[in-house]
PDB file of C-alpha atoms in Angstrom:
ATOM      1  CA  UNK A 236      47.422 134.885 160.235  1.00 85.00           C
ATOM      2  CA  UNK A 237      47.560 136.051 156.623  1.00 88.00           C
ATOM      3  CA  UNK A 238      51.296 136.758 156.837  1.00 94.00           C
ATOM      4  CA  UNK A 239      51.936 133.477 158.622  1.00 94.00           C
ATOM      5  CA  UNK A 240      50.093 131.607 155.864  1.00 94.00           C
ATOM      6  CA  UNK A 241      52.153 133.307 153.156  1.00 94.00           C
ATOM      7  CA  UNK A 242      55.370 132.699 155.065  1.00 96.00           C
ATOM      8  CA  UNK A 243      54.585 128.990 155.348  1.00 96.00           C
ATOM      9  CA  UNK A 244      53.280 128.552 151.779  1.00 96.00           C
ATOM     10  CA  UNK A 245      56.399 130.195 150.354  1.00 96.00           C
ATOM     11  CA  UNK A 246      58.724 128.317 152.750  1.00 95.00           C
ATOM     12  CA  UNK A 247      60.050 131.406 154.446  1.00 95.00           C
ATOM     13  CA  UNK A 248      59.693 133.455 151.229  1.00 93.00           C
ATOM     14  CA  UNK A 249      61.929 131.031 149.297  1.00 93.00           C
ATOM     15  CA  UNK A 250      59.145 130.953 146.704  1.00 93.00           C
ATOM     16  CA  UNK A 251      59.874 134.574 145.802  1.00 95.00           C
ATOM     17  CA  UNK A 252      63.129 133.545 144.100  1.00 95.00           C
ATOM     18  CA  UNK A 253      62.699 135.089 140.630  1.00 93.00           C
ATOM     19  CA  UNK A 254      63.887 132.091 138.596  1.00 94.00           C
ATOM     20  CA  UNK A 255      62.496 128.559 139.031  1.00 94.00           C
ATOM     21  CA  UNK A 256      60.951 128.892 142.507  1.00 95.00           C
ATOM     22  CA  UNK A 257      59.595 125.335 142.254  1.00 93.00           C
ATOM     23  CA  UNK A 258      63.108 124.001 141.797  1.00 95.00           C
ATOM     24  CA  UNK A 259      64.273 125.888 144.895  1.00 96.00           C
ATOM     25  CA  UNK A 260      61.245 124.539 146.775  1.00 96.00           C
ATOM     26  CA  UNK A 261      62.148 121.014 145.705  1.00 97.00           C
ATOM     27  CA  UNK A 262      65.712 121.601 146.928  1.00 97.00           C
ATOM     28  CA  UNK A 263      64.244 122.648 150.275  1.00 97.00           C
ATOM     29  CA  UNK A 264      62.323 119.378 150.101  1.00 97.00           C
ATOM     30  CA  UNK A 265      65.616 117.493 149.868  1.00 97.00           C
ATOM     31  CA  UNK A 266      66.786 119.240 153.042  1.00 97.00           C
ATOM     32  CA  UNK A 267      63.494 118.349 154.743  1.00 97.00           C
ATOM     33  CA  UNK A 268      63.860 114.753 153.534  1.00 97.00           C
ATOM     34  CA  UNK A 269      67.295 114.408 155.113  1.00 97.00           C
ATOM     35  CA  UNK A 270      66.066 115.965 158.354  1.00 97.00           C
ATOM     36  CA  UNK A 271      63.103 113.586 158.519  1.00 97.00           C
ATOM     37  CA  UNK A 272      65.074 110.545 157.382  1.00 96.00           C
ATOM     38  CA  UNK A 273      67.811 111.223 159.955  1.00 95.00           C
ATOM     39  CA  UNK A 274      65.306 110.398 162.701  1.00 96.00           C
ATOM     40  CA  UNK A 275      65.214 106.809 161.435  1.00 93.00           C
ATOM     41  CA  UNK A 276      61.491 106.665 162.161  1.00 96.00           C
ATOM     42  CA  UNK A 277      58.871 105.707 159.598  1.00 96.00           C
ATOM     43  CA  UNK A 278      56.271 107.270 161.904  1.00 97.00           C
ATOM     44  CA  UNK A 279      58.048 110.626 161.730  1.00 97.00           C
ATOM     45  CA  UNK A 280      58.219 110.335 157.933  1.00 97.00           C
ATOM     46  CA  UNK A 281      54.478 109.639 157.666  1.00 97.00           C
ATOM     47  CA  UNK A 282      53.613 112.357 160.210  1.00 98.00           C
ATOM     48  CA  UNK A 283      55.756 114.935 158.399  1.00 98.00           C
ATOM     49  CA  UNK A 284      54.008 114.240 155.099  1.00 98.00           C
ATOM     50  CA  UNK A 285      50.518 114.368 156.620  1.00 98.00           C
ATOM     51  CA  UNK A 286      51.129 117.458 158.764  1.00 98.00           C
ATOM     52  CA  UNK A 287      52.902 119.424 156.023  1.00 98.00           C
ATOM     53  CA  UNK A 288      50.216 118.467 153.495  1.00 98.00           C
ATOM     54  CA  UNK A 289      47.475 119.699 155.856  1.00 98.00           C
ATOM     55  CA  UNK A 290      49.344 122.919 156.629  1.00 97.00           C
ATOM     56  CA  UNK A 291      49.901 123.321 152.888  1.00 97.00           C
ATOM     57  CA  UNK A 292      46.169 123.098 152.198  1.00 97.00           C
ATOM     58  CA  UNK A 293      45.524 125.920 154.662  1.00 97.00           C
ATOM     59  CA  UNK A 294      48.475 128.115 153.647  1.00 97.00           C
ATOM     60  CA  UNK A 295      47.909 127.404 149.944  1.00 96.00           C
ATOM     61  CA  UNK A 296      44.358 128.722 150.283  1.00 95.00           C
ATOM     62  CA  UNK A 297      45.683 131.856 151.960  1.00 96.00           C
ATOM     63  CA  UNK A 298      48.244 132.281 149.155  1.00 95.00           C
ATOM     64  CA  UNK A 299      45.686 131.796 146.378  1.00 93.00           C
ATOM     65  CA  UNK A 300      43.543 134.558 147.881  1.00 93.00           C
ATOM     66  CA  UNK A 301      46.596 136.794 148.263  1.00 91.00           C
ATOM     67  CA  UNK A 302      47.981 136.263 144.749  1.00 92.00           C
ATOM     68  CA  UNK A 303      44.570 136.016 143.088  1.00 88.00           C
ATOM     69  CA  UNK A 304      45.263 132.891 141.079  1.00 83.00           C
ATOM     70  CA  UNK A 305      45.274 129.106 141.076  1.00 85.00           C
ATOM     71  CA  UNK A 306      48.448 127.415 142.373  1.00 86.00           C
ATOM     72  CA  UNK A 307      50.574 130.593 142.460  1.00 88.00           C
ATOM     73  CA  UNK A 308      54.255 130.236 141.578  1.00 89.00           C
ATOM     74  CA  UNK A 309      55.620 131.536 144.899  1.00 94.00           C
ATOM     75  CA  UNK A 310      53.887 128.698 146.772  1.00 96.00           C
ATOM     76  CA  UNK A 311      56.569 126.037 147.166  1.00 97.00           C
ATOM     77  CA  UNK A 312      55.478 124.058 150.221  1.00 97.00           C
ATOM     78  CA  UNK A 313      53.806 121.701 147.740  1.00 97.00           C
ATOM     79  CA  UNK A 314      57.240 120.950 146.255  1.00 97.00           C
ATOM     80  CA  UNK A 315      58.648 120.220 149.718  1.00 98.00           C
ATOM     81  CA  UNK A 316      55.862 117.730 150.392  1.00 98.00           C
ATOM     82  CA  UNK A 317      56.274 116.377 146.861  1.00 98.00           C
ATOM     83  CA  UNK A 318      59.902 115.555 147.540  1.00 98.00           C
ATOM     84  CA  UNK A 319      59.001 113.842 150.805  1.00 98.00           C
ATOM     85  CA  UNK A 320      56.414 111.689 149.003  1.00 98.00           C
ATOM     86  CA  UNK A 321      58.725 110.949 146.060  1.00 98.00           C
ATOM     87  CA  UNK A 322      61.396 109.586 148.394  1.00 98.00           C
ATOM     88  CA  UNK A 323      59.087 108.127 151.069  1.00 97.00           C
ATOM     89  CA  UNK A 324      60.036 104.667 152.333  1.00 96.00           C
ATOM     90  CA  UNK A 325      62.824 104.268 149.786  1.00 96.00           C
ATOM     91  CA  UNK A 326      66.328 103.285 150.914  1.00 94.00           C
ATOM     92  CA  UNK A 327      68.043 105.912 148.757  1.00 95.00           C
ATOM     93  CA  UNK A 328      71.603 107.181 148.950  1.00 93.00           C
ATOM     94  CA  UNK A 329      72.559 110.782 148.265  1.00 93.00           C
ATOM     95  CA  UNK A 330      72.738 109.888 144.569  1.00 93.00           C
ATOM     96  CA  UNK A 331      69.282 108.319 144.766  1.00 95.00           C
ATOM     97  CA  UNK A 332      67.839 111.408 146.460  1.00 96.00           C
ATOM     98  CA  UNK A 333      69.263 113.646 143.734  1.00 96.00           C
ATOM     99  CA  UNK A 334      67.833 111.381 141.028  1.00 96.00           C
ATOM    100  CA  UNK A 335      64.511 111.558 142.896  1.00 97.00           C
ATOM    101  CA  UNK A 336      64.765 115.343 142.803  1.00 98.00           C
ATOM    102  CA  UNK A 337      65.032 115.322 138.996  1.00 97.00           C
ATOM    103  CA  UNK A 338      62.319 112.683 138.612  1.00 98.00           C
ATOM    104  CA  UNK A 339      59.942 114.757 140.731  1.00 98.00           C
ATOM    105  CA  UNK A 340      60.771 118.016 138.928  1.00 97.00           C
ATOM    106  CA  UNK A 341      60.020 116.462 135.539  1.00 97.00           C
ATOM    107  CA  UNK A 342      56.740 114.958 136.759  1.00 97.00           C
ATOM    108  CA  UNK A 343      55.764 118.195 138.522  1.00 94.00           C
ATOM    109  CA  UNK A 344      56.211 120.140 135.287  1.00 94.00           C
ATOM    110  CA  UNK A 345      54.644 117.528 132.973  1.00 93.00           C
ATOM    111  CA  UNK A 346      51.774 116.789 135.408  1.00 91.00           C
ATOM    112  CA  UNK A 347      50.751 113.337 134.135  1.00 91.00           C
ATOM    113  CA  UNK A 348      47.074 112.455 134.414  1.00 91.00           C
ATOM    114  CA  UNK A 349      45.366 113.032 136.817  1.00 91.00           C
ATOM    115  CA  UNK A 350      47.827 115.506 138.385  1.00 89.00           C
ATOM    116  CA  UNK A 351      46.679 118.454 136.270  1.00 88.00           C
ATOM    117  CA  UNK A 352      43.036 117.702 137.121  1.00 92.00           C
ATOM    118  CA  UNK A 353      43.831 117.729 140.840  1.00 93.00           C
ATOM    119  CA  UNK A 354      45.037 121.322 140.466  1.00 87.00           C
ATOM    120  CA  UNK A 355      41.390 122.256 139.815  1.00 89.00           C
ATOM    121  CA  UNK A 356      40.352 121.166 143.309  1.00 92.00           C
ATOM    122  CA  UNK A 357      39.328 124.139 145.455  1.00 91.00           C
ATOM    123  CA  UNK A 358      41.891 126.334 147.197  1.00 92.00           C
ATOM    124  CA  UNK A 359      44.938 124.900 148.850  1.00 94.00           C
ATOM    125  CA  UNK A 360      43.752 121.335 148.304  1.00 95.00           C
ATOM    126  CA  UNK A 361      44.367 121.805 144.571  1.00 94.00           C
ATOM    127  CA  UNK A 362      47.733 123.438 145.269  1.00 94.00           C
ATOM    128  CA  UNK A 363      48.875 120.414 147.265  1.00 97.00           C
ATOM    129  CA  UNK A 364      47.077 117.573 145.472  1.00 96.00           C
ATOM    130  CA  UNK A 365      48.554 118.061 141.998  1.00 95.00           C
ATOM    131  CA  UNK A 366      52.105 117.889 143.346  1.00 96.00           C
ATOM    132  CA  UNK A 367      51.115 115.047 145.662  1.00 97.00           C
ATOM    133  CA  UNK A 368      49.923 112.995 142.690  1.00 97.00           C
ATOM    134  CA  UNK A 369      53.047 113.814 140.667  1.00 97.00           C
ATOM    135  CA  UNK A 370      55.061 112.703 143.697  1.00 98.00           C
ATOM    136  CA  UNK A 371      53.206 109.381 143.916  1.00 97.00           C
ATOM    137  CA  UNK A 372      54.225 108.801 140.294  1.00 97.00           C
ATOM    138  CA  UNK A 373      57.745 109.886 141.260  1.00 98.00           C
ATOM    139  CA  UNK A 374      57.842 107.352 144.088  1.00 98.00           C
ATOM    140  CA  UNK A 375      56.717 104.592 141.727  1.00 98.00           C
ATOM    141  CA  UNK A 376      59.307 105.661 139.147  1.00 97.00           C
ATOM    142  CA  UNK A 377      62.019 105.628 141.803  1.00 97.00           C
ATOM    143  CA  UNK A 378      60.978 102.127 142.869  1.00 97.00           C
ATOM    144  CA  UNK A 379      61.353 101.041 139.245  1.00 96.00           C
ATOM    145  CA  UNK A 380      64.749 102.711 138.908  1.00 96.00           C
ATOM    146  CA  UNK A 381      65.964 101.106 142.130  1.00 96.00           C
ATOM    147  CA  UNK A 382      64.795  97.698 140.858  1.00 94.00           C
ATOM    148  CA  UNK A 383      66.635  97.989 137.523  1.00 94.00           C
ATOM    149  CA  UNK A 384      69.784  99.641 138.920  1.00 91.00           C
ATOM    150  CA  UNK A 385      70.391  97.796 142.198  1.00 76.00           C
ATOM    151  CA  UNK A 386      73.124  99.341 144.265  1.00 84.00           C
ATOM    152  CA  UNK A 387      73.344 102.576 142.259  1.00 85.00           C
ATOM    153  CA  UNK A 388      70.593 104.558 143.973  1.00 87.00           C
ATOM    154  CA  UNK A 389      70.579 102.813 147.346  1.00 84.00           C
TER     155      UNK A 389
END
């Protein structure tokens, strides 16, 4: 189960990319977003976020024990879930999804309050919660951008 946890947490070892693994994880999140959104079901979107978050808590705990640190860099499932939350329930176009990608990346790096504090939660919960909070801010930012630039991101 240890290997399975690492495989999941690193999104099939995508997190081992030597430069900017979080950015690659967020790109995988865009792919996941389009797969989920293509179903046309809000229920699938909600279920994907909840299930992947829960799996991320478990696999993130496994990864923290393996790497011996808090929120290890190779763990990128949190970025995938972060992208899903950032774009959740928004009628974005391809342009809007790409803008959402950059919005989330900035917020994930900056970690506005209380995102950084959530990272201190135990195990995989901290791994997932800090990106989840940054993504909530990202979703709110995207809603604001859509409101002030109607038609550009939708």
